[in-house]
Amino acid sequence: MRTTVGIIGAGPAGLLLARLLHNAGIDSVVLESRDRAYVERRQRAGILEQGTVDVLRAAGAGERMDREGLRHDGIELRFSRRRHRVDFPALTGGRSVMVYAQTEVCKDLIALQLESGGPLLFETEALAVEDAGTDRPRVRFRRGGEGGEGGTEEVLECDYVVGCDGFWGVARAAVPDGRTFERTYPFGWLGILADVAPSHDELVYARHDRGFALLSMRSPSVSRLYLQVPADTDADSWSDEEIWDELERRLETDDDWTLRRGPITQKSVTPMRSYVHEPMRHGRLFLAGDAAHIVPPTGAKGLNLAVGDVVTLARALAHRAATGSDELLDTYSATCLRRVWQAERFSYDMTTLLHGAPDATPFEDRLQLARLDRITSSRAAETDLAEAYTGFPVG
């Protein structure tokens, strides 16, 4: 089998890249180890930056997002029982974000790919990327059965290979002499999905002496909420009543706001870590999304960073096809990493601003409150948060 661009991984990065290349007249093949049902139901991010929304619309994948997604023009910060709304459009010249789950983005892109794009091979496990340093890279893969087990090995010959297969995928391992930067946090998020209307019409980020809490949503009838917990927490060790009671404590205010409770349909613990792999390219192998970088979810940057990567790469590949020049491909890693490190900085700032470290001193606790006071009393500081949250420029 042969194609111009071999894409490993059918998450939002791989699927969007395939769509952008299709629209540019460049053929590709997408290899995904899981089956379609798994890809379309795995729960991940739910906040789309303004730039991501614009990209999906331009790619022809925005119709259902615009119909069912929830535009948000701000977030609320809570601390010391106080409430402060950050007004995105007023601070950023009109920018906003969209609540639309990654599962739904993947469903939309899969439907487009199967309808009019190149091959999208589910249950096809990439085994290795070979000859990435030459002009004929190849991907060894196996089809058949869950994760490709039991099938026969085949080879996908490409002009370029793009690893969108996450931290544990084969693409990252094929980049020799890479340098990594990493931070692991001593806490995680206990997240729940609940069949109850959200208790607020925008996201609420709460700093509390007992730990961080986040009020979010998936739809007008489904709430998504999180609690800071120790990193080694077993989600099943918390009863539903204990979760609601703790959310109520951490989200408390001095006014008459109340937390709506409902049946919890899903709960899990998400670890918190920051990670960057440099460079994001080796020869004709390019890394995108979680294969190259991971951010804690506090800043809502993971999916949006992946979109920035593939937009930059699609533009570079289209430029190569049109002009024969490798100029944009040669600067892909450096271009992406500038945006990646700004997102890492913002996600770190939001995480340390709102979470209580297990060994935090009273001095550090007061510094958190001082930082929050600064954001809520200074238009310049508030603008910096709003600009970062709604998205850094792509490219």
mmCIF file of N, CA and C in Angstrom, residues 8 127-132 137-140 161 170-171 174 285:
data_model
loop_
_atom_site.group_PDB
_atom_site.id
_atom_site.type_symbol
_atom_site.label_atom_id
_atom_site.label_comp_id
_atom_site.label_asym_id
_atom_site.label_seq_id
_atom_site.Cartn_x
_atom_site.Cartn_y
_atom_site.Cartn_z
ATOM 1 N N ILE A 8 -0.786 8.004 11.655
ATOM 2 C CA ILE A 8 -0.989 6.992 12.690
ATOM 3 C C ILE A 8 -1.860 7.601 13.792
ATOM 4 N N LEU A 127 2.929 -0.945 13.941
ATOM 5 C CA LEU A 127 3.944 -1.681 14.691
ATOM 6 C C LEU A 127 5.258 -0.915 14.785
ATOM 7 N N ALA A 128 5.607 -0.170 13.747
ATOM 8 C CA ALA A 128 6.878 0.560 13.739
ATOM 9 C C ALA A 128 6.903 1.544 12.583
ATOM 10 N N VAL A 129 7.640 2.636 12.798
ATOM 11 C CA VAL A 129 7.965 3.568 11.719
ATOM 12 C C VAL A 129 9.416 3.308 11.330
ATOM 13 N N GLU A 130 9.642 3.044 10.045
ATOM 14 C CA GLU A 130 10.980 2.696 9.564
ATOM 15 C C GLU A 130 11.449 3.689 8.511
ATOM 16 N N ASP A 131 12.771 3.854 8.445
ATOM 17 C CA ASP A 131 13.410 4.694 7.416
ATOM 18 C C ASP A 131 12.887 6.129 7.427
ATOM 19 N N ALA A 132 12.607 6.652 8.630
ATOM 20 C CA ALA A 132 12.078 8.020 8.708
ATOM 21 C C ALA A 132 13.092 9.046 8.237
ATOM 22 N N PRO A 137 9.919 6.869 3.855
ATOM 23 C CA PRO A 137 9.558 6.269 5.144
ATOM 24 C C PRO A 137 8.431 5.259 4.973
ATOM 25 N N ARG A 138 8.311 4.358 5.931
ATOM 26 C CA ARG A 138 7.288 3.330 5.857
ATOM 27 C C ARG A 138 6.764 3.015 7.247
ATOM 28 N N VAL A 139 5.533 2.539 7.276
ATOM 29 C CA VAL A 139 4.910 2.126 8.531
ATOM 30 C C VAL A 139 4.548 0.647 8.415
ATOM 31 N N ARG A 140 5.116 -0.153 9.293
ATOM 32 C CA ARG A 140 4.693 -1.557 9.364
ATOM 33 C C ARG A 140 3.450 -1.634 10.240
ATOM 34 N N VAL A 161 5.303 10.595 7.157
ATOM 35 C CA VAL A 161 4.556 9.907 8.207
ATOM 36 C C VAL A 161 4.276 10.920 9.320
ATOM 37 N N VAL A 170 3.924 4.399 18.645
ATOM 38 C CA VAL A 170 5.215 4.015 18.064
ATOM 39 C C VAL A 170 5.951 5.199 17.437
ATOM 40 N N ALA A 171 5.230 6.264 17.081
ATOM 41 C CA ALA A 171 5.870 7.364 16.358
ATOM 42 C C ALA A 171 6.907 8.084 17.219
ATOM 43 N N ALA A 174 10.204 6.529 17.544
ATOM 44 C CA ALA A 174 11.022 6.473 16.334
ATOM 45 C C ALA A 174 11.828 7.747 16.110
ATOM 46 N N LEU A 285 9.308 12.125 9.412
ATOM 47 C CA LEU A 285 8.360 11.765 10.451
ATOM 48 C C LEU A 285 8.064 13.000 11.294
#
